[in-house]
Amino acid sequence: DNYKAYWVQCHGMAGNGTGVNVRDMSVIPRDHTDAKAMSGRSDEMLFKVIKEGGTSISKSVLMPPWGATFSDEEIKDLVGYLRELCKCKFGS
């Protein structure tokens, strides 16, 4: 539910990086369905970027920090949802 409420504008309903805000963005949002790219990101890295924003892992400033919006448990759930979208795990 948090993904759909907060992230579809950028990452799209399907999670493939084609949300309605893309046309106004200088950086294309991550395609969360891309198993190859997503399997290169550890759960810890995904947790960090959600909590602290894109600059925390030297990525886009357009990815805001969500630590004030989501609890750590909600962030863990979001990481799990990202794994469902990509049908992958780290290193696979």
PDB file of C-alpha atoms in Angstrom:
ATOM      1  CA  ASP A   1       0.000   0.000   0.000  1.00  0.00           C
ATOM      2  CA  ASN A   2       2.851   2.423   0.789  1.00  0.00           C
ATOM      3  CA  TYR A   3       4.425   1.740  -2.592  1.00  0.00           C
ATOM      4  CA  LYS A   4       1.162   2.484  -4.360  1.00  0.00           C
ATOM      5  CA  ALA A   5       0.451   5.576  -2.262  1.00  0.00           C
ATOM      6  CA  TYR A   6       3.894   7.184  -2.500  1.00  0.00           C
ATOM      7  CA  TRP A   7       5.940   5.721  -5.337  1.00  0.00           C
ATOM      8  CA  VAL A   8       3.717   5.051  -8.348  1.00  0.00           C
ATOM      9  CA  GLN A   9       3.973   8.671  -9.494  1.00  0.00           C
ATOM     10  CA  CYS A  10       7.646   8.058 -10.286  1.00  0.00           C
ATOM     11  CA  HIS A  11       8.079   4.280 -10.509  1.00  0.00           C
ATOM     12  CA  GLY A  12       4.700   3.498 -12.111  1.00  0.00           C
ATOM     13  CA  MET A  13       1.858   1.170 -11.198  1.00  0.00           C
ATOM     14  CA  ALA A  14       3.840  -1.826 -12.435  1.00  0.00           C
ATOM     15  CA  GLY A  15       7.064  -0.621 -10.781  1.00  0.00           C
ATOM     16  CA  ASN A  16       8.853  -0.338 -14.120  1.00  0.00           C
ATOM     17  CA  GLY A  17       9.949   3.297 -13.801  1.00  0.00           C
ATOM     18  CA  THR A  18       7.250   4.791 -15.995  1.00  0.00           C
ATOM     19  CA  GLY A  19       5.169   6.862 -13.581  1.00  0.00           C
ATOM     20  CA  VAL A  20       3.357  10.050 -14.565  1.00  0.00           C
ATOM     21  CA  ASN A  21       6.155  12.254 -13.178  1.00  0.00           C
ATOM     22  CA  VAL A  22       8.794  10.776 -15.515  1.00  0.00           C
ATOM     23  CA  ARG A  23       8.199  13.347 -18.249  1.00  0.00           C
ATOM     24  CA  ASP A  24       9.301  16.111 -15.861  1.00  0.00           C
ATOM     25  CA  MET A  25      12.297  14.300 -14.368  1.00  0.00           C
ATOM     26  CA  SER A  26      15.919  14.660 -15.411  1.00  0.00           C
ATOM     27  CA  VAL A  27      16.700  11.126 -14.171  1.00  0.00           C
ATOM     28  CA  ILE A  28      14.594   8.089 -15.089  1.00  0.00           C
ATOM     29  CA  PRO A  29      13.372   6.307 -11.929  1.00  0.00           C
ATOM     30  CA  ARG A  30      14.647   2.810 -11.225  1.00  0.00           C
ATOM     31  CA  ASP A  31      12.784  -0.031 -12.931  1.00  0.00           C
ATOM     32  CA  HIS A  32      11.959  -2.219  -9.934  1.00  0.00           C
ATOM     33  CA  THR A  33      10.951  -5.076 -12.241  1.00  0.00           C
ATOM     34  CA  ASP A  34      14.478  -5.340 -13.708  1.00  0.00           C
ATOM     35  CA  ALA A  35      15.770  -8.490 -12.004  1.00  0.00           C
ATOM     36  CA  LYS A  36      19.323  -8.031 -13.289  1.00  0.00           C
ATOM     37  CA  ALA A  37      19.675  -4.512 -11.899  1.00  0.00           C
ATOM     38  CA  MET A  38      17.769  -5.173  -8.686  1.00  0.00           C
ATOM     39  CA  SER A  39      19.695  -8.350  -7.848  1.00  0.00           C
ATOM     40  CA  GLY A  40      22.810  -6.163  -7.740  1.00  0.00           C
ATOM     41  CA  ARG A  41      21.365  -4.229  -4.786  1.00  0.00           C
ATOM     42  CA  SER A  42      21.494  -5.756  -1.325  1.00  0.00           C
ATOM     43  CA  ASP A  43      18.508  -5.509   0.986  1.00  0.00           C
ATOM     44  CA  GLU A  44      20.629  -3.300   3.228  1.00  0.00           C
ATOM     45  CA  MET A  45      21.338  -0.923   0.342  1.00  0.00           C
ATOM     46  CA  LEU A  46      17.655  -0.790  -0.585  1.00  0.00           C
ATOM     47  CA  PHE A  47      16.755  -0.091   3.055  1.00  0.00           C
ATOM     48  CA  LYS A  48      19.343   2.702   3.216  1.00  0.00           C
ATOM     49  CA  VAL A  49      18.218   4.411   0.009  1.00  0.00           C
ATOM     50  CA  ILE A  50      14.578   4.292   1.075  1.00  0.00           C
ATOM     51  CA  LYS A  51      15.331   5.635   4.526  1.00  0.00           C
ATOM     52  CA  GLU A  52      18.018   8.196   3.627  1.00  0.00           C
ATOM     53  CA  GLY A  53      17.366   9.018  -0.032  1.00  0.00           C
ATOM     54  CA  GLY A  54      19.265   8.642  -3.282  1.00  0.00           C
ATOM     55  CA  THR A  55      22.290  10.687  -2.270  1.00  0.00           C
ATOM     56  CA  SER A  56      22.993   8.243   0.585  1.00  0.00           C
ATOM     57  CA  ILE A  57      24.181   5.714  -2.008  1.00  0.00           C
ATOM     58  CA  SER A  58      25.503   8.223  -4.554  1.00  0.00           C
ATOM     59  CA  LYS A  59      22.342   8.109  -6.658  1.00  0.00           C
ATOM     60  CA  SER A  60      19.811  10.725  -7.733  1.00  0.00           C
ATOM     61  CA  VAL A  61      18.817  13.615  -5.490  1.00  0.00           C
ATOM     62  CA  LEU A  62      15.324  13.114  -6.908  1.00  0.00           C
ATOM     63  CA  MET A  63      14.876  10.014  -4.706  1.00  0.00           C
ATOM     64  CA  PRO A  64      13.839  11.596  -1.398  1.00  0.00           C
ATOM     65  CA  PRO A  65      14.547  10.184   2.054  1.00  0.00           C
ATOM     66  CA  TRP A  66      11.503   8.410   3.468  1.00  0.00           C
ATOM     67  CA  GLY A  67      12.789   7.835   7.018  1.00  0.00           C
ATOM     68  CA  ALA A  68      10.459  10.478   8.475  1.00  0.00           C
ATOM     69  CA  THR A  69       7.474   8.977   6.632  1.00  0.00           C
ATOM     70  CA  PHE A  70       7.973   5.240   7.133  1.00  0.00           C
ATOM     71  CA  SER A  71       8.960   3.230  10.192  1.00  0.00           C
ATOM     72  CA  ASP A  72      11.874   0.811   9.895  1.00  0.00           C
ATOM     73  CA  GLU A  73       9.333  -2.027   9.755  1.00  0.00           C
ATOM     74  CA  GLU A  74       7.493  -0.353   6.879  1.00  0.00           C
ATOM     75  CA  ILE A  75      10.797   0.144   5.059  1.00  0.00           C
ATOM     76  CA  LYS A  76      11.596  -3.563   5.510  1.00  0.00           C
ATOM     77  CA  ASP A  77       8.171  -4.336   4.038  1.00  0.00           C
ATOM     78  CA  LEU A  78       8.922  -2.049   1.083  1.00  0.00           C
ATOM     79  CA  VAL A  79      12.213  -3.858   0.494  1.00  0.00           C
ATOM     80  CA  GLY A  80      10.268  -7.128   0.484  1.00  0.00           C
ATOM     81  CA  TYR A  81       7.821  -5.684  -2.025  1.00  0.00           C
ATOM     82  CA  LEU A  82      10.693  -4.586  -4.263  1.00  0.00           C
ATOM     83  CA  ARG A  83      11.918  -8.203  -4.215  1.00  0.00           C
ATOM     84  CA  GLU A  84       8.452  -9.339  -5.269  1.00  0.00           C
ATOM     85  CA  LEU A  85       8.424  -6.858  -8.148  1.00  0.00           C
ATOM     86  CA  CYS A  86      11.799  -7.971  -9.477  1.00  0.00           C
ATOM     87  CA  LYS A  87      11.248 -11.645  -8.627  1.00  0.00           C
ATOM     88  CA  CYS A  88      14.853 -11.637  -7.466  1.00  0.00           C
ATOM     89  CA  LYS A  89      17.163 -11.512  -4.489  1.00  0.00           C
ATOM     90  CA  PHE A  90      20.590 -10.025  -3.985  1.00  0.00           C
ATOM     91  CA  GLY A  91      23.297 -11.797  -5.924  1.00  0.00           C
ATOM     92  CA  SER A  92      20.955 -13.978  -7.978  1.00  0.00           C
TER      93      SER A  92
END
